[in-house]
XYZ file of C-alpha atoms in Angstrom:
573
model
C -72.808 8.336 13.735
C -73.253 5.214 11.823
C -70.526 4.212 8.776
C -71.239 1.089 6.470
C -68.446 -1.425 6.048
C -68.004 -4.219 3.586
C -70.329 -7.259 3.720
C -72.964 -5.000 4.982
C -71.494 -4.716 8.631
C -72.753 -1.907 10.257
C -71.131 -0.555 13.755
C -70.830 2.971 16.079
C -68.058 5.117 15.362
C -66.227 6.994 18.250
C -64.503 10.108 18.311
C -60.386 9.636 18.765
C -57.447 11.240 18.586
C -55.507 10.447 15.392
C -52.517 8.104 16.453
C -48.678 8.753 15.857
C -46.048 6.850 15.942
C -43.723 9.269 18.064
C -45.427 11.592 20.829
C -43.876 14.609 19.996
C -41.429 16.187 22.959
C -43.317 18.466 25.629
C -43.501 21.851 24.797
C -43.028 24.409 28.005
C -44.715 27.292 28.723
C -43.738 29.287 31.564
C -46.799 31.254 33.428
C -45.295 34.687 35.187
C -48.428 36.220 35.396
C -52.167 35.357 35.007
C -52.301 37.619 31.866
C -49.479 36.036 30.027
C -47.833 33.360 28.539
C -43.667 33.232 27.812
C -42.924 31.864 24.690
C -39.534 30.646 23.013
C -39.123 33.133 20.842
C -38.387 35.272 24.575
C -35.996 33.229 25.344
C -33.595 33.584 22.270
C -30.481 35.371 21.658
C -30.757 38.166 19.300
C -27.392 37.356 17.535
C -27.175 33.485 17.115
C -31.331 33.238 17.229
C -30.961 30.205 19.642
C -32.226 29.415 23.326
C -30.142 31.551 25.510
C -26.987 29.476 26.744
C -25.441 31.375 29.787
C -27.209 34.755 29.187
C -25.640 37.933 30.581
C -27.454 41.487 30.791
C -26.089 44.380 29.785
C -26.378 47.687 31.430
C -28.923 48.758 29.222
C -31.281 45.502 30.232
C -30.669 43.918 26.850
C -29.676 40.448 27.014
C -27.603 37.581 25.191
C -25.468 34.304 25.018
C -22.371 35.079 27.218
C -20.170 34.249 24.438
C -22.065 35.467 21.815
C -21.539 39.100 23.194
C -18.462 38.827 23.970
C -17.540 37.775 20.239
C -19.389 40.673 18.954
C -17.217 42.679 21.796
C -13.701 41.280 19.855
C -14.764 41.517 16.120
C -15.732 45.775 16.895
C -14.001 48.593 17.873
C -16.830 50.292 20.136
C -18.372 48.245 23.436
C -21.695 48.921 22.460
C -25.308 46.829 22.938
C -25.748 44.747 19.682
C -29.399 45.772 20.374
C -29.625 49.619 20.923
C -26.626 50.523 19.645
C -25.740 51.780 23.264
C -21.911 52.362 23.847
C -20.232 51.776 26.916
C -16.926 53.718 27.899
C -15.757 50.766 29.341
C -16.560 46.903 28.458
C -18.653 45.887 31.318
C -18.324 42.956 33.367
C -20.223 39.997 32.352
C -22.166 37.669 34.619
C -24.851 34.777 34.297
C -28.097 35.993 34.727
C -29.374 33.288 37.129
C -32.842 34.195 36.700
C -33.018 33.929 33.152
C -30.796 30.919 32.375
C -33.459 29.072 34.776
C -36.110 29.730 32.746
C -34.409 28.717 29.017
C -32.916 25.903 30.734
C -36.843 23.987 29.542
C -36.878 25.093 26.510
C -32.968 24.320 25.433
C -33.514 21.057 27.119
C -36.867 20.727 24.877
C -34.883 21.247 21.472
C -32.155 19.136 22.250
C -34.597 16.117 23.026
C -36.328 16.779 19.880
C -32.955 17.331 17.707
C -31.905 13.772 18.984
C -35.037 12.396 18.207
C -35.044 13.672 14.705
C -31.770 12.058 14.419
C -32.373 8.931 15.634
C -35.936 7.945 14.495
C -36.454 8.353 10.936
C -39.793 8.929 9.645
C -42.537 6.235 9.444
C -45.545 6.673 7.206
C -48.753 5.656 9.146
C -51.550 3.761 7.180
C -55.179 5.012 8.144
C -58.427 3.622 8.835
C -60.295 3.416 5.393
C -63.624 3.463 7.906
C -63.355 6.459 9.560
C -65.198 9.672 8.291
C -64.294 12.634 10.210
C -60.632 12.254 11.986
C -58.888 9.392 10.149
C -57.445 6.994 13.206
C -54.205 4.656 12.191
C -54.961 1.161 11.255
C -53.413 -1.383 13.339
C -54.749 -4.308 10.516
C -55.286 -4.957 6.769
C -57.927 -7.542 5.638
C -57.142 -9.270 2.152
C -60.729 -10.285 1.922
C -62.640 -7.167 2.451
C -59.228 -4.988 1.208
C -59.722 -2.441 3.920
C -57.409 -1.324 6.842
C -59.222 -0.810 10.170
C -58.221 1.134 13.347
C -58.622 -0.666 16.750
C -62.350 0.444 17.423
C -63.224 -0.610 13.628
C -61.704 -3.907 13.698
C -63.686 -4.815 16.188
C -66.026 -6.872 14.136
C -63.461 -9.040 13.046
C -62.645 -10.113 16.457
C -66.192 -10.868 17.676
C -68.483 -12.031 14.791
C -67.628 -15.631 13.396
C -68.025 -15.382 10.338
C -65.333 -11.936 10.094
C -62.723 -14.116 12.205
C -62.078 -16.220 8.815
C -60.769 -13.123 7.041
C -56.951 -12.979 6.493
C -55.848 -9.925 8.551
C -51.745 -8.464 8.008
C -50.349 -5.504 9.793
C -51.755 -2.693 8.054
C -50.045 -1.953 4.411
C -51.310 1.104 1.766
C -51.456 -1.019 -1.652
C -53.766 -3.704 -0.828
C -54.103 -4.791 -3.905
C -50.342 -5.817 -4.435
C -51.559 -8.953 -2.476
C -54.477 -9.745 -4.471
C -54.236 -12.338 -7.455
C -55.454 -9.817 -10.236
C -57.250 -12.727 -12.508
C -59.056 -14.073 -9.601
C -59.393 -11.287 -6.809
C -58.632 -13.512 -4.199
C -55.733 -13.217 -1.749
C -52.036 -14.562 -2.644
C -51.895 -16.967 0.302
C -49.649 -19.792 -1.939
C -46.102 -19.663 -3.457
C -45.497 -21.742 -7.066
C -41.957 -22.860 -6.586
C -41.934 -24.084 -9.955
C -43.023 -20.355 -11.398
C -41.354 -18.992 -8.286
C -44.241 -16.618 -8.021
C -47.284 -15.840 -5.430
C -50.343 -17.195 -6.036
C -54.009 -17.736 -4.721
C -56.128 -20.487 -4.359
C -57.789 -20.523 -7.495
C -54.578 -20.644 -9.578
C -53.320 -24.327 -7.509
C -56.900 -25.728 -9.439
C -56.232 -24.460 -13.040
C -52.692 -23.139 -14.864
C -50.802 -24.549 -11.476
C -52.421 -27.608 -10.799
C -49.192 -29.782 -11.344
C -46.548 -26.983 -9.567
C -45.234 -27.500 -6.387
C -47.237 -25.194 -4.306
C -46.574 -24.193 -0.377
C -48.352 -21.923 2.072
C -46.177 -18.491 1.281
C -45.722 -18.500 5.426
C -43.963 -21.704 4.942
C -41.644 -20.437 1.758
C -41.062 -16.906 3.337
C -39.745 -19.002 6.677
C -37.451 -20.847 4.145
C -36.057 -17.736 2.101
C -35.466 -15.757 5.686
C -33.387 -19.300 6.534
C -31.686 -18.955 2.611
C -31.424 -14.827 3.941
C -29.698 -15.868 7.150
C -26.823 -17.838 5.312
C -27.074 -14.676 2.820
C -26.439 -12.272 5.739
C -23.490 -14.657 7.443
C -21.903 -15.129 4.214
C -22.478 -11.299 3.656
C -20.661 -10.520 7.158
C -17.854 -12.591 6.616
C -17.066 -10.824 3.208
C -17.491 -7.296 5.536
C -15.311 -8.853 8.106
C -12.256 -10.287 5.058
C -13.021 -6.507 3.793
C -12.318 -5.101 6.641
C -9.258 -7.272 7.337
C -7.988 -6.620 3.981
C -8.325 -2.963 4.714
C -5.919 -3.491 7.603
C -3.633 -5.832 5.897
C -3.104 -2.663 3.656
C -2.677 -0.318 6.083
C -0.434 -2.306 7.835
C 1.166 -2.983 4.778
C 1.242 0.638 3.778
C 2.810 1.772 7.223
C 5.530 -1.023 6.908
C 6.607 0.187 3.013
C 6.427 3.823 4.345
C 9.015 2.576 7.567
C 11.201 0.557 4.452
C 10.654 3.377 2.249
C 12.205 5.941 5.072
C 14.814 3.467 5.957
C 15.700 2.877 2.311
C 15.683 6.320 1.535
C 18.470 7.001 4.762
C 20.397 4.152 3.438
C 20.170 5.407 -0.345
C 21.353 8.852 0.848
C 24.397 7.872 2.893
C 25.523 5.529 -0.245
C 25.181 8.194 -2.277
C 26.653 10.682 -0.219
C 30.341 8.740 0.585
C 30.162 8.376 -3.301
C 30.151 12.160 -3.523
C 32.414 12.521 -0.555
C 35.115 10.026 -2.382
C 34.508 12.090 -5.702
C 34.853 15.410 -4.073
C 38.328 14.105 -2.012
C 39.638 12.050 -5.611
C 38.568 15.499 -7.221
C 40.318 17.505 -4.514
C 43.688 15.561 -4.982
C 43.730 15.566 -8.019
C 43.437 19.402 -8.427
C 46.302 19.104 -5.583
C 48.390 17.135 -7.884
C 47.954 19.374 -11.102
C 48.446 22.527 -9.302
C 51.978 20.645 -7.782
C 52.576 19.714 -11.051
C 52.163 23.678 -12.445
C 54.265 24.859 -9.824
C 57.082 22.682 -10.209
C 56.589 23.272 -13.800
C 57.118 27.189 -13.039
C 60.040 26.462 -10.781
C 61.826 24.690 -13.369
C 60.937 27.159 -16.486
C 62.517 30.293 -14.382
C 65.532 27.808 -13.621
C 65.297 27.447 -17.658
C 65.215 30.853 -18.020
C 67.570 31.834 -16.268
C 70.128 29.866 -17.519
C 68.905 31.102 -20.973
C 69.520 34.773 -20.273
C 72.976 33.975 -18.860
C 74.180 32.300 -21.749
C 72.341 34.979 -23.884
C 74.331 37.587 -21.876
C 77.868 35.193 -22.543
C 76.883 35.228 -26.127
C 76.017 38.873 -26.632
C 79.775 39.500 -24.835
C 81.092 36.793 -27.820
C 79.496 38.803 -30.409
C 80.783 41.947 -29.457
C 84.119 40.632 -29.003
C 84.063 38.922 -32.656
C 82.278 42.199 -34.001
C 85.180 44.516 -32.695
C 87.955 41.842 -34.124
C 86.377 41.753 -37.078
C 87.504 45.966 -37.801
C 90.755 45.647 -36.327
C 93.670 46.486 -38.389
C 96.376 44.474 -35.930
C 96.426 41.396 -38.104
C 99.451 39.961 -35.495
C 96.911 40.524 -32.467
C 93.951 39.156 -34.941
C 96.274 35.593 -35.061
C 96.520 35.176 -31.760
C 93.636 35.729 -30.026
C 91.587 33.318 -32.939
C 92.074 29.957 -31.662
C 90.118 30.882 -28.098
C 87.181 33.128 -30.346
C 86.691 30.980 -33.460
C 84.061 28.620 -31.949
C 81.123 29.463 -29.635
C 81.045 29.910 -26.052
C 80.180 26.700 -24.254
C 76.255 26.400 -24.200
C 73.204 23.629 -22.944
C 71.558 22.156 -25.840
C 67.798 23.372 -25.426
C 66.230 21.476 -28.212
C 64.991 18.564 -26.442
C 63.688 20.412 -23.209
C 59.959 21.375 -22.429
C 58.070 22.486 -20.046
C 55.119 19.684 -19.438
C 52.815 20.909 -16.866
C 49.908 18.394 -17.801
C 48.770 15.491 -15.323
C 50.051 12.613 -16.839
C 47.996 9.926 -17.467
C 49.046 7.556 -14.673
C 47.996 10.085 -12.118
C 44.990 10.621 -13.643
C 44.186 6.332 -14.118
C 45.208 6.044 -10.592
C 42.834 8.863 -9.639
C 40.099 7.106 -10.938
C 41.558 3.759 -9.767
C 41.001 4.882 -6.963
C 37.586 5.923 -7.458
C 36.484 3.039 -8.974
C 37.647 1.037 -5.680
C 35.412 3.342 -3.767
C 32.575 2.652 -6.024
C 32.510 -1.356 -5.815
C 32.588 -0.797 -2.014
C 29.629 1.418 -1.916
C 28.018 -0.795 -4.576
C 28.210 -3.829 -2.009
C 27.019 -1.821 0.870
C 24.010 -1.457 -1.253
C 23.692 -4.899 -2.244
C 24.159 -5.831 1.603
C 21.036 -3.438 2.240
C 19.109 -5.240 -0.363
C 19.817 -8.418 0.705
C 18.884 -7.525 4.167
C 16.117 -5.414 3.055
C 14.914 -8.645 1.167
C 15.578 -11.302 4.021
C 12.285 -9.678 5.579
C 10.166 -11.956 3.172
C 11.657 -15.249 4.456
C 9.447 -17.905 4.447
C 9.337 -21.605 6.146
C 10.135 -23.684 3.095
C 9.764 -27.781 3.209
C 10.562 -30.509 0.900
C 7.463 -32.188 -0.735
C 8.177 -36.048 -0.937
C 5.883 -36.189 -3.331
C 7.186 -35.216 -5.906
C 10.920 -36.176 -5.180
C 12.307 -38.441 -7.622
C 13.019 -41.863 -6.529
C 16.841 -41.514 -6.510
C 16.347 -38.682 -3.988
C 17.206 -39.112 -0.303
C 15.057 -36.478 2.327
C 15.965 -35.811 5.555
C 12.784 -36.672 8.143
C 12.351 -32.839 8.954
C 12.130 -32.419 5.306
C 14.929 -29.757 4.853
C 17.610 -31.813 3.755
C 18.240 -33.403 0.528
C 20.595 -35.936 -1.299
C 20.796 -38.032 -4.455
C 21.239 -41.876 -3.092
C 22.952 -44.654 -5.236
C 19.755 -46.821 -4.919
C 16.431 -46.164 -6.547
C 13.173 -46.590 -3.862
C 10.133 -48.167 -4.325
C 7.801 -45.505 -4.715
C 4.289 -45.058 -5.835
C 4.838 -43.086 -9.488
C 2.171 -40.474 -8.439
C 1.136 -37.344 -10.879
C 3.177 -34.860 -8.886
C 6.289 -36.779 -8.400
C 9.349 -36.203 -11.460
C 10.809 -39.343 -12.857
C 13.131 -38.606 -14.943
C 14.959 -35.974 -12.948
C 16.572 -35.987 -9.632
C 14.144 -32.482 -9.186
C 11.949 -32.488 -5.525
C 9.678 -29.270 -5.303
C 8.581 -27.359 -1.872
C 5.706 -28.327 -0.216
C 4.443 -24.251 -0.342
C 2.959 -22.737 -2.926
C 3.064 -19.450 -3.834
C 1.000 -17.184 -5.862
C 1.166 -13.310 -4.657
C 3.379 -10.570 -3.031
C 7.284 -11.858 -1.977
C 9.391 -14.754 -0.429
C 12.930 -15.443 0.035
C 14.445 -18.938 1.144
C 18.111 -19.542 1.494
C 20.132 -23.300 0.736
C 23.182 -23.815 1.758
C 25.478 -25.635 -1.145
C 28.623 -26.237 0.561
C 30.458 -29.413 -0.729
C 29.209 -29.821 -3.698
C 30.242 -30.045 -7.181
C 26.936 -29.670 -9.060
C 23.487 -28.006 -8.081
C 20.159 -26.708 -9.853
C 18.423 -24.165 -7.470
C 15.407 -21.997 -8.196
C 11.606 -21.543 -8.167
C 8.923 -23.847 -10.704
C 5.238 -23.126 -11.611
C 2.912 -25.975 -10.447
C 2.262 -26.995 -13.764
C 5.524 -27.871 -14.532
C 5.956 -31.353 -16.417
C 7.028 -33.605 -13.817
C 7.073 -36.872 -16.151
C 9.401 -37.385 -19.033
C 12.585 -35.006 -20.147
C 12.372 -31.038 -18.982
C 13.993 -28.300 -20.897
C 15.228 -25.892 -17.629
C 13.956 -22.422 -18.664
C 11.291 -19.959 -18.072
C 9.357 -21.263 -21.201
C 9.366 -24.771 -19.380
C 7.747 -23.249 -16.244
C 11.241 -23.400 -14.233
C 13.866 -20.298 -13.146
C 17.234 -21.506 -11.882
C 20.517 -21.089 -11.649
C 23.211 -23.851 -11.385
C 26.662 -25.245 -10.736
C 28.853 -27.710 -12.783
C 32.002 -29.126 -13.094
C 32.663 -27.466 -9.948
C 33.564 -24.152 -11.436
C 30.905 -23.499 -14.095
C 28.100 -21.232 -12.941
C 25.017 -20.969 -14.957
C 21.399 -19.165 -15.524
C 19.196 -20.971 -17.207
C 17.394 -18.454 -19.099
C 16.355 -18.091 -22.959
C 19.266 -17.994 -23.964
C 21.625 -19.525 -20.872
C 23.776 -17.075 -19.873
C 27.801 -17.980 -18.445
C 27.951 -16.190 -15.095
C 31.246 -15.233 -13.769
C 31.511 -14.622 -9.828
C 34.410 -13.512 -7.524
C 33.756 -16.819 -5.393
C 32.116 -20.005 -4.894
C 28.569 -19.364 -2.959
C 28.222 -20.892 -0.142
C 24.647 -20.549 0.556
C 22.350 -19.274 -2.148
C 19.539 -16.752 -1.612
C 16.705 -16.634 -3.542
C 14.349 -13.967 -4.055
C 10.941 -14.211 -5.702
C 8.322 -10.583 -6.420
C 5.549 -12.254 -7.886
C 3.449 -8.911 -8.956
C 6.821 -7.540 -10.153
C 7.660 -10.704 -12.047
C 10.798 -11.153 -10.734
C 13.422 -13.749 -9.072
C 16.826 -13.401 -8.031
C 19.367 -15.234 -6.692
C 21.891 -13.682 -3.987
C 25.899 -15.537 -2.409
C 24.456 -14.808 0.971
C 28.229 -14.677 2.237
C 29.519 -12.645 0.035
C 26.193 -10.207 0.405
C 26.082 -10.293 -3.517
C 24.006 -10.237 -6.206
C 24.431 -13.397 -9.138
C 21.501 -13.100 -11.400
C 18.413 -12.014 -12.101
C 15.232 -13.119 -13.919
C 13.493 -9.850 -14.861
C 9.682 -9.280 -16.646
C 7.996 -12.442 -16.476
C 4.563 -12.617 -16.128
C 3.353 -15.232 -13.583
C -0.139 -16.589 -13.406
C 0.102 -19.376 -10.905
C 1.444 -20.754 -8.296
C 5.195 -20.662 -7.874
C 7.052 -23.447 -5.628
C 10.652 -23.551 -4.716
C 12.575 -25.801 -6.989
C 15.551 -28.268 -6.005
C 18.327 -30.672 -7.831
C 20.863 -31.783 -6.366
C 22.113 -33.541 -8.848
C 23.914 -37.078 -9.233
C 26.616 -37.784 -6.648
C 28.739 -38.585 -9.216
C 30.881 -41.539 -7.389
C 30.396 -39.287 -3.944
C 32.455 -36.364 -5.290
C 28.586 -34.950 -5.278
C 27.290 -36.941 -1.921
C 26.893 -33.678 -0.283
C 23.249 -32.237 0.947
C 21.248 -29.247 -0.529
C 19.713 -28.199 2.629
C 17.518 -25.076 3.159
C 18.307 -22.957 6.198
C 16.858 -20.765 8.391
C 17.336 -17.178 7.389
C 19.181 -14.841 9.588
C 19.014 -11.194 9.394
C 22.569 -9.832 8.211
């Protein structure tokens, strides 16, 4: 049979089998007799419709899946054959039918392999041979000039005759004519970098005769380089991703193992408080009901004593009632003197009976109570601070921006004001006006504590700054100025300098000064790491760059102030 092809090409067609990309699994057939063939469906369980898997007979020759049967067995209340309905006075026992699990074992093995292959090759959709008539073949190549795709046994011509082996053959593709320049049919074998569009021939002699023009092999090798740095750049932001994602977990786990330990802490604050108010309560009621009792006691004394001399009196009035009638005016004489006052009685006007708690026992009570409460209020203060001392960071001193007056230790945790000003170069970070020296760390997310010890010293400024913080000229110290700090002078005076400054008043001089900075949260505080207390806190600011710790230790004032601000290593309390 003879087929025309473009340019006039004529050649024989040959009869083949159309090609796929995946041979399909085997399919078995078992041959038990010359008359017959078994098929699958004679192989399958009546009740889960599958290959058999361990099949069992039952006495009435029916068979099934093992545990298919024995499933049916448990969900009914007669042992009967899921097939005939047959019932069985007593549930037979079950055994693999050898003889038929051999012959399933082909076919099971058959689905599987073509399950897995379903699952792991997806689809492809084959291009065919535009040439052949009867059984279309697949094409194994396109040709841009003749737009046709061409099995193996058509593309034959284009590997023998000369004047065929100048075409521009591709792996076979369906729209052809995406790869043909519409205005001049011709293929796109150029790229306009300028236009950053395909082009052919034709177009490099008229509208893109002054672009920069490449072969497109030579631009698509360049955009698979551009692709590679793409796909790199593409992995690392999977690999940060996935990083971040267990930074968070981690993160997560460790607030859950705070949370839990908070939560134990929080709950045996809270329950001494409740103990100490259920023992204060306890005495108290002790006391009152002491009080009441005693208060009984001494109104039956009262009472008693009452009805005695109310019995003395009622004997006076009888005597003075009878005395009054009597007509022995001699007898009347004598006996006046002893009957003409009243018996001898207690003056009751000024006695009570007060069974109230009196008001010292009660502010003692709560004394008391109150005592309790400050301890349990440090305790919790002492698990914040420890709770907090988890976010320690390394800080160092930046002597870059240290004033000139400022002395720094070489390790660059120590820090003094000297008597003599240094020659140094007046660079944009460094403050010079102030005897201020910033950290060398920067910090713009989640937590960090440091600690400075400020033993010896009469004056101080301590805190955190924002990097943008004017380090030339005179600084206002408060949050609107870009700085948070607290301070010491005239030895006794302790100060915040916030917006207003506030006066703080503390049980003791600090010793070493925590401080405490939650970025997202917008706050910073500022702990007496001896004492385990709290001395102020900046609350509700809104950060939006990096914050670095902040340091003054002010002038030595004739060495009264010589001593060192120097940060220290935090240890766990």
């Amino acid at each position: 049979m003879l087929c025309v092809v473009p340019d006039g090409c004529t050649f024989e067609q040959t009869n083949k089998v159309n090609v796929k990309e995946e041979a399909d699994p085997p399919s078995f057939h078992i041959m038990p007799s010359s008359s017959g063939v078994l098929s699958e469906d004679q192989l399958q369980c009546s009740i889960c419709l599958d290959v058999f898997t361990d099949p069992v007979t039952t006495p009435c020759g029916h068979n099934f899946c093992m545990i298919c049967l024995k499933e049916y067995w448990d969900s009914s209340s007669h042992c009967q054959c899921p097939m005939c309905k047959e019932e069985f006075p007593k549930r037979p026992q079950l055994r693999v039918n050898t003889f038929i699990s051999e012959l399933a074992a082909p076919f099971k093995k058959a689905v599987q392999v073509k399950s897995i292959s379903a699952a792991e090759k997806p689809t492809q959709s084959v291009v065919l041979c535009d040439v052949c008539c009867e059984k279309k073949c697949a094409a194994v190549k396109s040709c841009l000039i003749c737009m046709t795709s061409y099995c193996k046994t058509h593309l034959e011509p284009h590997e023998r005759i000369s004047s065929f082996m100048k075409h521009r053959l591709m792996d076979p593709v369906e729209n052809l004519e995406d790869y043909i320049c519409l205005k001049h049919e011709r293929p796109l074998e150029l790229f306009c970098r300028d236009d950053q569009t395909c082009v052919c021939q034709f177009c490099t002699e008229g509208e893109h005769r002054t672009h920069n023009t490449v072969p497109i092999e030579e631009e698509s090798e360049e955009k698979k380089t551009e692709l590679g740095k793409t796909q790199v750049e593409v992995q690392q932001m999977i690999q940060e991703r996935v990083k971040k994602i267990e930074e968070i977990r981690h993160s997560v786990e460790l607030n859950k193992k705070n949370t839990e330990k908070e939560k134990a802490d929080s709950v045996k604050v809270f329950s001494a408080l409740m103990c100490c108010i259920e023992r204060s309560q306890a005495e108290l009621l002790k006391v009152m009901e002491e009080k009441q009792k005693a208060a009984e006691m001494q109104a039956e004394e009262f009472i008693k004593e009452l009805e005695q001399e109310i019995t003395e009196l009622k004997r006076r009035n009888t005597e003075l009632e009878q005395l009054s009638h009597t007509e022995d005016h001699l007898h009347l004489l004598q006996i006046y003197p002893s009957l003409c006052s009243p018996p001898h009685t207690q003056d009751w006007t000024g006695i009570t009976i007060n069974p109230h708690l009196s008001e010292e026992t009660l502010r003692r009570a709560l004394s008391q109570l109150q005592e309790t409460l400050s301890e349990e209020m440090q305790k919790v203060e002492e698990i914040k601070l420890k709770r907090i001392q988890q976010y320690a960071v390394d800080v160092t001193l930046d002597p870059d921006t240290a004033h000139p007056y400022l002395i720094l230790s070489d390790d660059g945790k120590q820090v003094k004001h000297g008597d003599k000003r240094q020659n140094l170069p007046d660079n944009p970070e460094r403050f010079n006006c102030y005897v201020y020296v910033l950290g060398k760390e920067g910090f713009s997310s989640r937590r960090f504590y440091f600690e400075v010890q400020v033993r010896g010293k009469t004056k101080w400024i301590l805190g955190v700054a924002r990097e943008s913080i004017n380090r030339k000229g005179e600084i206002t110290a408060s949050p609107d100025a870009g700085c948070w700090s607290v301070c010491l002078r005239n030895e006794t005076e302790y100060k915040a300098y916030d917006s207003p400054r506030v006066s703080l008043s503390l049980k003791q001089a600090p010793q070493k000064v925590g401080v405490f900075v939650d970025y997202e949260e917008g706050l910073i505080s500022f702990y007496d790491v001896d004492a385990k207390s709290h001395i102020y806190s900046f609350t509700g600011q809104n950060f939006t760059e990096k914050l670095y710790p902040y340091f003054c230790p002010c002038l030595n004032d004739g060495g009264k102030n010589s001593a060192s601000l120097i940060i220290c290593p935090v240890q766990q309390i």
